[in-house]
Coordinates of C-alpha atoms in Angstrom, one line a residue:
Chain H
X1 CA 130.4 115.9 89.0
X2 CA 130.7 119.5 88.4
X3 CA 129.3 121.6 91.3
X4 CA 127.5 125.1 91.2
X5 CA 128.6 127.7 94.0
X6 CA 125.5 129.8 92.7
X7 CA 123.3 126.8 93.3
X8 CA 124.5 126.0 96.6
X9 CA 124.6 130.4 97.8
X10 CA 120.7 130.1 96.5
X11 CA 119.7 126.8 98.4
X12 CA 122.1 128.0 101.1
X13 CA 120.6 131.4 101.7
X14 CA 117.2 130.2 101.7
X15 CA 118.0 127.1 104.3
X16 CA 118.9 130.0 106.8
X17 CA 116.5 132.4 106.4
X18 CA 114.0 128.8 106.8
X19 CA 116.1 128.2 109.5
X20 CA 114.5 131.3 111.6
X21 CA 111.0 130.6 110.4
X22 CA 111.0 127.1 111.5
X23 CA 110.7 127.5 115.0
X24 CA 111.0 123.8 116.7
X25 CA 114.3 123.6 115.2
X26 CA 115.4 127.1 116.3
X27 CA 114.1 126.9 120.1
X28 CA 116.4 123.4 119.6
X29 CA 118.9 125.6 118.9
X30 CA 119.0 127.7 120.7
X31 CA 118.7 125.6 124.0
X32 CA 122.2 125.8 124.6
X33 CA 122.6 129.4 124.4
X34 CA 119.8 129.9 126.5
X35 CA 120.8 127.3 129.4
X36 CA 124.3 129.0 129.7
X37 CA 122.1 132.1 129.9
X38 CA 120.3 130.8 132.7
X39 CA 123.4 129.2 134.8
X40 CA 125.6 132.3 134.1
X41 CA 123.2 134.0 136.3
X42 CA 122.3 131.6 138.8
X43 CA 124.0 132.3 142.5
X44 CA 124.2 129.1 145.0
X45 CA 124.4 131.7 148.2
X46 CA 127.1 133.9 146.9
X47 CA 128.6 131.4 144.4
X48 CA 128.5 131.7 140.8
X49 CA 128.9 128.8 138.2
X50 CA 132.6 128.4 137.4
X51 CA 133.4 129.4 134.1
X52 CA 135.4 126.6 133.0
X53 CA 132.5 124.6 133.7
X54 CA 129.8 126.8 131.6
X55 CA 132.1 127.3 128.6
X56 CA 132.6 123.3 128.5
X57 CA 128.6 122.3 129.1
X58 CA 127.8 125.4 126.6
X59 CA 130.6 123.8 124.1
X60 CA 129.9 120.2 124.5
X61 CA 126.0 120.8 124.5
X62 CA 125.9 123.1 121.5
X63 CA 128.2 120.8 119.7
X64 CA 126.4 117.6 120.2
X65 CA 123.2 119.2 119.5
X66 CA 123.0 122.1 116.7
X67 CA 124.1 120.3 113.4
X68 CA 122.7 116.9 114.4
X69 CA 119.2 118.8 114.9
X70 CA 119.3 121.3 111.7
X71 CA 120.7 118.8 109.3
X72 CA 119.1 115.6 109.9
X73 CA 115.6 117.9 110.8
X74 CA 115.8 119.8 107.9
X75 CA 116.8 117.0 105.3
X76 CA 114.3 115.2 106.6
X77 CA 111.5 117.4 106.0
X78 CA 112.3 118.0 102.5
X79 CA 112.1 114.5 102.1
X80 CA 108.6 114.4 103.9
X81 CA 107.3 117.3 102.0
X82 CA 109.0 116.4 98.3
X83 CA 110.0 119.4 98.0
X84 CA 113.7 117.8 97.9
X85 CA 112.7 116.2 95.0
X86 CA 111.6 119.3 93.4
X87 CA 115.2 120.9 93.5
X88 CA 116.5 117.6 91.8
X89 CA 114.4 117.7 89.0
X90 CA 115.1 121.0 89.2
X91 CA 118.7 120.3 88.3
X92 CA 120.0 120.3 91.8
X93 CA 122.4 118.2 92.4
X94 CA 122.2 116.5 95.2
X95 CA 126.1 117.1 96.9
X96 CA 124.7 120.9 96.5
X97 CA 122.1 119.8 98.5
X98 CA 124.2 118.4 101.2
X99 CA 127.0 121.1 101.3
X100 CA 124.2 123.8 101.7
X101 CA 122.8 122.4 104.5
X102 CA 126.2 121.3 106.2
X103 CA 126.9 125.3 105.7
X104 CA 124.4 126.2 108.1
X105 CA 124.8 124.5 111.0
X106 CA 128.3 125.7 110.9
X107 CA 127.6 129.5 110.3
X108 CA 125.1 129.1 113.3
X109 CA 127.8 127.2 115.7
X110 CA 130.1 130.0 114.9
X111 CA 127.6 132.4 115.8
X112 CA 126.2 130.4 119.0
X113 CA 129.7 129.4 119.9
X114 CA 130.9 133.3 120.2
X115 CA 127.7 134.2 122.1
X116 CA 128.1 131.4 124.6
X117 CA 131.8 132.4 125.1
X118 CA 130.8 136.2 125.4
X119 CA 127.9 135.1 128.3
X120 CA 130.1 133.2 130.2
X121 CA 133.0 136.0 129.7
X122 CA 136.0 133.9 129.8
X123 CA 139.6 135.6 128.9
X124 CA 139.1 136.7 125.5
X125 CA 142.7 135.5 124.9
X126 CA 141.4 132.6 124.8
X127 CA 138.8 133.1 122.1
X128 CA 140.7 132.3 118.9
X129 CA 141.2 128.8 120.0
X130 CA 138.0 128.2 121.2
X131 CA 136.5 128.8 118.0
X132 CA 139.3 127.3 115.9
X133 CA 138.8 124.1 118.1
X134 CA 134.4 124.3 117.9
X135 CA 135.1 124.3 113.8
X136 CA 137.5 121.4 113.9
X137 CA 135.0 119.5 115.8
X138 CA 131.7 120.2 113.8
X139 CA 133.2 118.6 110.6
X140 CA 132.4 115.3 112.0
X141 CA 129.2 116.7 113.6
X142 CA 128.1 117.6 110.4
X143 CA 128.9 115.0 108.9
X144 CA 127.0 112.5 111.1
X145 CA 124.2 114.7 110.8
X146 CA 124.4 114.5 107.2
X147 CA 124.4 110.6 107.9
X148 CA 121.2 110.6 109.6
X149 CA 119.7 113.0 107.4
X150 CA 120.3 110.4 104.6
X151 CA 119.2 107.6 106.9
X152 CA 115.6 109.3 107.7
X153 CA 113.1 109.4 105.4
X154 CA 110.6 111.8 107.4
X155 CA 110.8 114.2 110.2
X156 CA 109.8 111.7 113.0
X157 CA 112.7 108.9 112.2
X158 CA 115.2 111.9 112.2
X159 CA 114.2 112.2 116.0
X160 CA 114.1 109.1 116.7
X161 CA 117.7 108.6 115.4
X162 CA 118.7 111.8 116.3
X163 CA 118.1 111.2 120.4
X164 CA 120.8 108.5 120.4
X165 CA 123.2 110.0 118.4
X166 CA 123.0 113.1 121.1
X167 CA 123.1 111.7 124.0
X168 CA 126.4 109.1 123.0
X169 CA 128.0 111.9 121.3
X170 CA 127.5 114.8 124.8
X171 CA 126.4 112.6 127.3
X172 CA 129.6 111.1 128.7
X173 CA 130.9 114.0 127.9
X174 CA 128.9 116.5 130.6
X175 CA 129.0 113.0 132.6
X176 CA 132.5 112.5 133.0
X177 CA 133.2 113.7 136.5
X178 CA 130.9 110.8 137.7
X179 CA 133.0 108.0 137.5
X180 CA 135.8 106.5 135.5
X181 CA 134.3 104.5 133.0
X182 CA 132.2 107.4 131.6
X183 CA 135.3 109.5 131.4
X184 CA 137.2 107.0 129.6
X185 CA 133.9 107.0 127.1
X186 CA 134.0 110.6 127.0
X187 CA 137.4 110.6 126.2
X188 CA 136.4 108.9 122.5
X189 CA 133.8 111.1 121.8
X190 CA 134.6 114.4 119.5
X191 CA 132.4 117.1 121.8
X192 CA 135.5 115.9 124.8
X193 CA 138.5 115.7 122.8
X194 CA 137.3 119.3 121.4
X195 CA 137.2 120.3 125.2
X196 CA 140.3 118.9 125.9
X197 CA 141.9 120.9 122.9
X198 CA 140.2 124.2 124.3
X199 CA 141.4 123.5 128.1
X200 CA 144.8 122.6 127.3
X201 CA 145.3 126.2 125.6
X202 CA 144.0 127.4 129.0
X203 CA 145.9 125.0 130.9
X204 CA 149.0 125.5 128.5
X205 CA 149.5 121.9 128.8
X206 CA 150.4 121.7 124.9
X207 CA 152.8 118.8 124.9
X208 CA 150.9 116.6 127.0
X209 CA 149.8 113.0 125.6
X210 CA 145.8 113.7 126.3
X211 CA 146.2 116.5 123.8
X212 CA 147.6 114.2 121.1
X213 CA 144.9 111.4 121.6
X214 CA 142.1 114.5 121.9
X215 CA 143.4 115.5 118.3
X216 CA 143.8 111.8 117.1
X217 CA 140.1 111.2 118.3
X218 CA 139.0 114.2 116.5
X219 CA 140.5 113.3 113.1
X220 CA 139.6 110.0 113.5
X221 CA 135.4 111.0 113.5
X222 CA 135.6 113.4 111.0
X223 CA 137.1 110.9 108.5
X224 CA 134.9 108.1 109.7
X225 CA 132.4 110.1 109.7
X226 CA 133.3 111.8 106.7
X227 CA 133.8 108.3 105.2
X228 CA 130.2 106.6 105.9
X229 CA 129.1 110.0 104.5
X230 CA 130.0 109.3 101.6
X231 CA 129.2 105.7 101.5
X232 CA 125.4 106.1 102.5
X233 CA 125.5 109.2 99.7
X234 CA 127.1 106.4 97.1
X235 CA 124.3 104.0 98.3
X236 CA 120.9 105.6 98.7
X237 CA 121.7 108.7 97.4
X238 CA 119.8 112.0 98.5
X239 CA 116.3 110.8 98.1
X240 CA 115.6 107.3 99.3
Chain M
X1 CA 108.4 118.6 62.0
X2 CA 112.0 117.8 64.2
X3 CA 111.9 115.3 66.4
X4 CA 113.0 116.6 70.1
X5 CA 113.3 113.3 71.7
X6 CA 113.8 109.6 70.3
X7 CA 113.6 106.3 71.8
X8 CA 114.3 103.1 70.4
X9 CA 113.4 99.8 71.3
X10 CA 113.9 101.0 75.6
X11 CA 113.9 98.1 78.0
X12 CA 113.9 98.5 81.9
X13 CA 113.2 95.9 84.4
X14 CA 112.3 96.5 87.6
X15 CA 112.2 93.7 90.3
X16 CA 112.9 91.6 87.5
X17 CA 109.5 92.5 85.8
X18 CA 109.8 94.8 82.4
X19 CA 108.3 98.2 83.6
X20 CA 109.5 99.4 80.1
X21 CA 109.6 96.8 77.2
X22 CA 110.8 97.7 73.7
X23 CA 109.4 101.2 73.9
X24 CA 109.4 103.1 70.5
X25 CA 108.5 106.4 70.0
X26 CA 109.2 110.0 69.5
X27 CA 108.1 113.4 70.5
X28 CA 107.8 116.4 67.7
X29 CA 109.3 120.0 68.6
X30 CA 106.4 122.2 69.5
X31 CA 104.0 119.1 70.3
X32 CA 102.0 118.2 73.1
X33 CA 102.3 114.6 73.5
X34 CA 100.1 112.7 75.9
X35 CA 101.8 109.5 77.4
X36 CA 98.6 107.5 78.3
X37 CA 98.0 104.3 80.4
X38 CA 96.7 103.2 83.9
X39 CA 98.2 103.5 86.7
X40 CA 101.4 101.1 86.9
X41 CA 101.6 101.1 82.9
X42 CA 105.1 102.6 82.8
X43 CA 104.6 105.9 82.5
X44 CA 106.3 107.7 85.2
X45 CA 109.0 105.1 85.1
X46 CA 109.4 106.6 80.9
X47 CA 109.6 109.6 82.5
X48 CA 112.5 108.8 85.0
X49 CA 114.6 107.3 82.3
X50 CA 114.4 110.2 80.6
X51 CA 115.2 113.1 83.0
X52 CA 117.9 110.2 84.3
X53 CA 116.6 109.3 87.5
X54 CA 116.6 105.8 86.2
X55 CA 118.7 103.9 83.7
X56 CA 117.4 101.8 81.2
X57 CA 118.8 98.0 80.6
X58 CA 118.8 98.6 76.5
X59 CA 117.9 100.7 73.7
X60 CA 118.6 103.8 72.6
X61 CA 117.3 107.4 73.0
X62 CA 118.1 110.5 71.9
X63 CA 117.1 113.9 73.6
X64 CA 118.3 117.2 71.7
X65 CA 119.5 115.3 69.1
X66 CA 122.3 113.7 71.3
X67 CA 122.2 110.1 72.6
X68 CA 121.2 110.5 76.2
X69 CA 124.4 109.6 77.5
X70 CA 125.9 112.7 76.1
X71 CA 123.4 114.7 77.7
X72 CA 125.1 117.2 80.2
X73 CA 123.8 119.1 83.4
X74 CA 123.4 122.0 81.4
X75 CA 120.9 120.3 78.9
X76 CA 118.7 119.8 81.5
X77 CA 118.4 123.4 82.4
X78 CA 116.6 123.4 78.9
X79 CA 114.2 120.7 80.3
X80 CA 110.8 121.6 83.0
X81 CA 109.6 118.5 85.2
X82 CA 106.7 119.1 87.4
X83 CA 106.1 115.4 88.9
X84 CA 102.6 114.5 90.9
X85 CA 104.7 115.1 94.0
X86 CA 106.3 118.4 92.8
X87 CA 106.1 120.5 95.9
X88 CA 107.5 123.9 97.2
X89 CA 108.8 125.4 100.5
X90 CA 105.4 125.9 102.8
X91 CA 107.0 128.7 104.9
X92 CA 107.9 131.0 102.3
X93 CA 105.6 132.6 100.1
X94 CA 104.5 132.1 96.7
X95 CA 106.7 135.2 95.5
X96 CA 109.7 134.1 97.6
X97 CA 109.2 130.5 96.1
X98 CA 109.7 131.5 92.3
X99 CA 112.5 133.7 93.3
X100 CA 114.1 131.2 94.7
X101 CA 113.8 129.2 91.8
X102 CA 114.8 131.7 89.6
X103 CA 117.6 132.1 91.5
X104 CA 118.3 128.0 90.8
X105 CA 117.5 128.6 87.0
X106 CA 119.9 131.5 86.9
X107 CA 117.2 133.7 85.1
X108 CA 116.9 137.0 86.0
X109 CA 114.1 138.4 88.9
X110 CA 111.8 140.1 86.0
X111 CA 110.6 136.3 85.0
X112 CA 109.0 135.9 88.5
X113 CA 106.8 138.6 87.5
X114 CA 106.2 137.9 84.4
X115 CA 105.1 134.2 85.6
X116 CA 103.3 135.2 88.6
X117 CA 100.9 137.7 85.8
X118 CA 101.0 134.4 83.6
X119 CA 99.5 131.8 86.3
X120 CA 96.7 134.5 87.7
X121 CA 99.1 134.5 91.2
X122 CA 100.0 137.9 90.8
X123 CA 97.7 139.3 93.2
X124 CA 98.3 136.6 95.8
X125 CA 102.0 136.6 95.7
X126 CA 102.7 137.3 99.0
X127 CA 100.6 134.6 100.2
X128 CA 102.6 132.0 102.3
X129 CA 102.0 128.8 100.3
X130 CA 100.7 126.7 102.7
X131 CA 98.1 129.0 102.8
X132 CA 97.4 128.7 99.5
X133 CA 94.2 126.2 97.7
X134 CA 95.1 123.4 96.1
X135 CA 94.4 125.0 92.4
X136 CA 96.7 127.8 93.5
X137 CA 99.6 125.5 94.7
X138 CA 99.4 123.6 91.4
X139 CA 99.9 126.4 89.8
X140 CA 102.8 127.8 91.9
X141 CA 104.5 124.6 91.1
X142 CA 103.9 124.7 87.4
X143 CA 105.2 128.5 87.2
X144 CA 108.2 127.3 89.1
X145 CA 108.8 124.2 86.5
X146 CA 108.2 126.6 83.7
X147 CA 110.3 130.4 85.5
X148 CA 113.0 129.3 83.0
X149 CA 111.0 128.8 79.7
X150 CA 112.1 125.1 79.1
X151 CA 112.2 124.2 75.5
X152 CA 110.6 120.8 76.5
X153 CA 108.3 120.3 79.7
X154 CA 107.4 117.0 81.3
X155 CA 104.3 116.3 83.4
X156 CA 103.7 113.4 85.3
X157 CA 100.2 113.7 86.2
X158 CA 99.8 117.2 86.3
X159 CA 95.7 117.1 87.2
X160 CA 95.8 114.9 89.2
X161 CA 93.4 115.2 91.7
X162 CA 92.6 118.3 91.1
X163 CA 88.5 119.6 90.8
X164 CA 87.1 120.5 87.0
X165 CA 87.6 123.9 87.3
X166 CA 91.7 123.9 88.8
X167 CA 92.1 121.1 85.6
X168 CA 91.0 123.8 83.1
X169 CA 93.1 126.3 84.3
X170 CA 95.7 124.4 84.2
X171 CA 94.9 123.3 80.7
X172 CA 94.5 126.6 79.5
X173 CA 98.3 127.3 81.0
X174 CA 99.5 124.5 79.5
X175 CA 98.2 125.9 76.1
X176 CA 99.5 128.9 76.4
X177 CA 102.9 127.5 77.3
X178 CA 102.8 125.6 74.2
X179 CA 101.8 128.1 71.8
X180 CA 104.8 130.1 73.1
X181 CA 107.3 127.2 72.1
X182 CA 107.4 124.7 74.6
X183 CA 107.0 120.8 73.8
X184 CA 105.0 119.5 76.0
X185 CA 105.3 115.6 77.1
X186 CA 102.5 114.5 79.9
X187 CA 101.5 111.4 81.1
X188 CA 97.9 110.8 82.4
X189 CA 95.4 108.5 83.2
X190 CA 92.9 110.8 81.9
X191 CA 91.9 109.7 78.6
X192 CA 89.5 113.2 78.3
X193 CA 92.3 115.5 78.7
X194 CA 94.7 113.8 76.7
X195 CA 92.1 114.1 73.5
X196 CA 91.7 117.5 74.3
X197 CA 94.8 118.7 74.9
X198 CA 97.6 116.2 73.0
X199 CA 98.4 116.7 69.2
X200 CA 99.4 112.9 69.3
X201 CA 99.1 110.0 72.1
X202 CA 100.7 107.3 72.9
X203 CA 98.7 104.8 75.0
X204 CA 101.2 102.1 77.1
X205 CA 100.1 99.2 78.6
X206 CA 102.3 97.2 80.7
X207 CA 105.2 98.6 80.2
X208 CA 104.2 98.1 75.8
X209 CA 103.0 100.8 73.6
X210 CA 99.8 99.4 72.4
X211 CA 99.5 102.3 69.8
X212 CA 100.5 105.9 68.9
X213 CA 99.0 108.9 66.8
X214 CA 97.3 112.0 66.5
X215 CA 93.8 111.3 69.0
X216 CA 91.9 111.8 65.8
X217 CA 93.3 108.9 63.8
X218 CA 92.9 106.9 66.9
X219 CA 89.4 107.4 66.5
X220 CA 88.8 106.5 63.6
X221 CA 91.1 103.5 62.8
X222 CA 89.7 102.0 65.7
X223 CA 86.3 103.7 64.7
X224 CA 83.2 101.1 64.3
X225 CA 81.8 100.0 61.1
X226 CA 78.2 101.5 61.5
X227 CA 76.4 104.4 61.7
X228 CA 73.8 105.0 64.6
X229 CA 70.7 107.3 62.7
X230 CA 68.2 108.6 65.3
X231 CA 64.6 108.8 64.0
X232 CA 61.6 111.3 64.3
X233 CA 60.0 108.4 66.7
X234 CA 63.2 108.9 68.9
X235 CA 64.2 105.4 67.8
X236 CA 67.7 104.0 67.2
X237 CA 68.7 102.3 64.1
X238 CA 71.9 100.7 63.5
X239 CA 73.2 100.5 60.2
X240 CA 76.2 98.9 58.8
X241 CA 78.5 101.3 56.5
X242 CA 78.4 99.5 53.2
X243 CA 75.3 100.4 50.4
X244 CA 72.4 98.4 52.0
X245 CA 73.5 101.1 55.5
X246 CA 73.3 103.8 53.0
X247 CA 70.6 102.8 51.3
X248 CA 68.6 102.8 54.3
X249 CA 69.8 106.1 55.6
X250 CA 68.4 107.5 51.8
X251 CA 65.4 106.2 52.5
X252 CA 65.0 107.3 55.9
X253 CA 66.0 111.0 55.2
X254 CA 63.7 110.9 52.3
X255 CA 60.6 110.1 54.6
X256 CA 62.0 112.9 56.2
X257 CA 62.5 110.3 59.1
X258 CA 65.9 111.5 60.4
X259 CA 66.8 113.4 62.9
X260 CA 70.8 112.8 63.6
X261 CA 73.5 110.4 61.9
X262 CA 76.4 109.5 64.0
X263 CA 79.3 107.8 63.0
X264 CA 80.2 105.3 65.9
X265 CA 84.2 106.6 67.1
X266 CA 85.6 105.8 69.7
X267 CA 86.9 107.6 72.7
X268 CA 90.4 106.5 73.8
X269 CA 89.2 104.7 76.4
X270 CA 87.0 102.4 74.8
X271 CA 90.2 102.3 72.2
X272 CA 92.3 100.8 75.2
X273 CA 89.7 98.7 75.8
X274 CA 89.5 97.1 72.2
X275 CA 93.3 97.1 72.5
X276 CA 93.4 94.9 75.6
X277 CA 90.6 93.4 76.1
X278 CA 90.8 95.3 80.1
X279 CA 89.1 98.1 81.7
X280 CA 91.0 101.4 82.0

């Protein structure tokens, strides 16, 4: 199949200018800017949040959240409204499709990622990494957004697949201090093993063996991810 | 006159029914062909085997003057579809819409203009088009099916819906597209605006196509053998149309008895009807 990069700048272009107009997916986004916001400036006597605390719940919570809620959202509601099936009979293929709306979630992690890591002011040494590490883990993010945005055929299924799919994937993560088991969870899920990779730069802990398996767990969703991606795509195609 | 599209002898089944059975028939360049039938006939399924949203089980077809297989992704930029659930983005505006579009079609910004001053939008471009009426969204839709002049058009339904005076708009656009080159192929349940606005039908009926030609000849193969003759008295007479029919009509006009003498055509509903035996 022979893919258009003007098609998906068009379809990408307008899916993020829609982004801004559509404003119960943008307020969903932006929750997690907004809540490390908040924290960053709540005092507990003279105590402040600790900042490795905010930059993990602002990492873990914008990860888990922000392409789950744009793709599957916005998929879905071209479904709803047909006007997905307008741009496929108006030779739109429909991997186009997908790739443009995979492309915005990212562009707007990147974005919210930097703010979150500018309000909670950690060492900007530090920077590079984290956002190396918040791409590496939004591949399988996006892709098992892209999953449920296959999966729903309107607006209200999204959210109804959408809330388990959030809380398994930064749940146990913001959880784990509470007891073991949820920390062994944790541990499996991509939004943790992208923490681990971001604290271990802090920590310089580099060689340890939590680093490897935080690496191993992330590859290991992004290709499974990646992989019922593509077989949902192969099965029900764009518009089921 | 070239054919644009061909297809032989087309067989689909769908849950193991035919939707499509041994369809033959072909659409002229520069034509507007009406694909008629009720609702369930086959028609949008025709349609969706040939823009390839469906393949068919046998038979061949030709679009362009290539089998259908060898049909590429840009061959279908030559090609305009504007289905009954065609739709666009509600939070843009009609303007940003057709750009958009245009964008899609690779064809430059001037066409949005020119199409918005074609469909009567031009002053209500701006308009955010879920703000629009429903004549104004149909036509939205049609300019952005049509932004990249298509050489053939298909419409599933196109009216559908819509109140008497949206429909005429509509079917003077769809003139007007036509006399500028395109080929027109719509499917309808709407026997009226099929005779007004086709050069040639074809009616399908369960997945068959019961018959096929110029609305006209319809008419009048499937026309009734008498001849209705209103009289001064505002009574009816029957006639048959052989010499004792025109015999009597002689006579009458003579007597200086008649007022009107209609020949007894059918419309193409009653033609279905004749054809099988069912109600449209």
């Amino acid at each position: 199949m022979n893919i258009s990069g003007r098609k998906i700048k068009t379809l990408y272009i307008k899916d993020f200018k829609d982004l801004f107009k559509n404003s119960s997916v943008l307020i969903g986004c932006l929750i997690p800017v907004l809540f490390i916001l908040l924290y960053k400036n709540m005092t507990f006597g003279n105590m402040h949040m600790p900042e490795e605390f905010l930059i993990k719940l602002g990492m873990v919570f914008n990860l888990g959240m922000v392409p789950l809620m744009i793709i599957s959202t916005t998929v879905a509601e071209e479904k709803e409204k047909n006007t997905m099936r307008t741009l496929m009979l108006s030779n739109v293929s429909g991997l186009e499709f997908f790739i443009s709306k995979m492309l915005v979630p990212v562009t707007f992690l990147v974005v919210s990622d930097a703010l979150i890591y500018l309000i909670v002011g950690m060492d900007m040494k530090y920077f590079p990494g984290f956002m190396i590490f918040n791409f590496l883990g939004s591949v399988s993010m996006v892709m098992i957004g892209g999953v449920i945005g296959i999966m729903a055929r309107d607006q209200m299924s999204a959210g109804v697949y959408q809330v388990p799919a959030m809380l398994i994937l930064f749940l146990p993560s913001v959880l784990s201090a509470v007891n073991e088991t949820i920390e062994k969870i944790a541990k499996c899920t991509p939004t943790e093993a992208v923490s681990n990779l971001f604290f271990s730069q802090v920590d310089k802990s580099f060689a340890s063996a939590g680093l490897f398996f935080s690496i191993a767990v992330l590859l290991l969703w992004s290709a499974a991810a990646t992989a019922v991606f593509a077989l949902m795509y192969r099965k029900k195609g764009v518009d089921n | 006159m070239e054919n644009l599209m061909q297809l032989k002898e087309v067989c689909l089944r769908l849950d193991s029914d035919f939707a499509i059975q041994n369809l033959t028939l072909e659409v002229k360049k520069g034509e507007i062909f009406g694909f008629l039938g009720p609702s369930g006939a086959g028609k949008t399924t025709t349609i969706k085997i040939l823009t390839k949203q469906l393949n068919r089980e046998s038979g061949e077809i030709m679009l362009f003057n290539k089998p259908i297989e060898q049909v590429v992704r840009d061959d279908y930029d030559r090609i305009g579809i504007l289905s009954d659930t065609s739709a666009l983005y509600e939070r843009m505006s009609i303007e940003e819409n057709l750009k958009f579009f245009a964008e899609i079609r690779n064809v430059g910004k001037g066409a949005v203009e020119e199409i918005l001053k074609r469909v009567g939008l031009y002053e209500q471009k701006k308009r955010p088009f879920k703000k629009c009426s429903r004549g104004m969204k149909q036509r939205a839709i049609l300019a952005a099916a049509v932004i990249h002049k298509p050489e053939l058009l298909f419409l599933d339904e196109p009216t559908s819906g819509l109140d008497p005076a949206v429909t005429l708009e509509i079917h003077k656009l769809l003139r007007d597209l036509n006399q500028s080159g395109t080929t027109i192929f719509l499917t309808t349940h709407n026997m009226e605006e099929a005779d007004k606005l086709c050069y040639r039908v074809g009616i399908i009926d369960r997945g068959r196509l019961i018959a096929c030609g110029a609305p006209q000849d319809l008419k009048l193969e499937f026309a009734r053998d008498e001849i209705e003759i209103l009289t001064k008295e505002k009574k009816t007479i029957t006639v048959s149309k052989n010499e004792e029919g025109a015999k009597k009509i002689q006579e009458l006009i003579a007597a200086g008895d008649c007022l009107t003498v209609h020949s007894q055509e059918p419309n193409l509903e009653e033609i279905f009807l004749q054809l099988t035996g069912r109600e449209f």
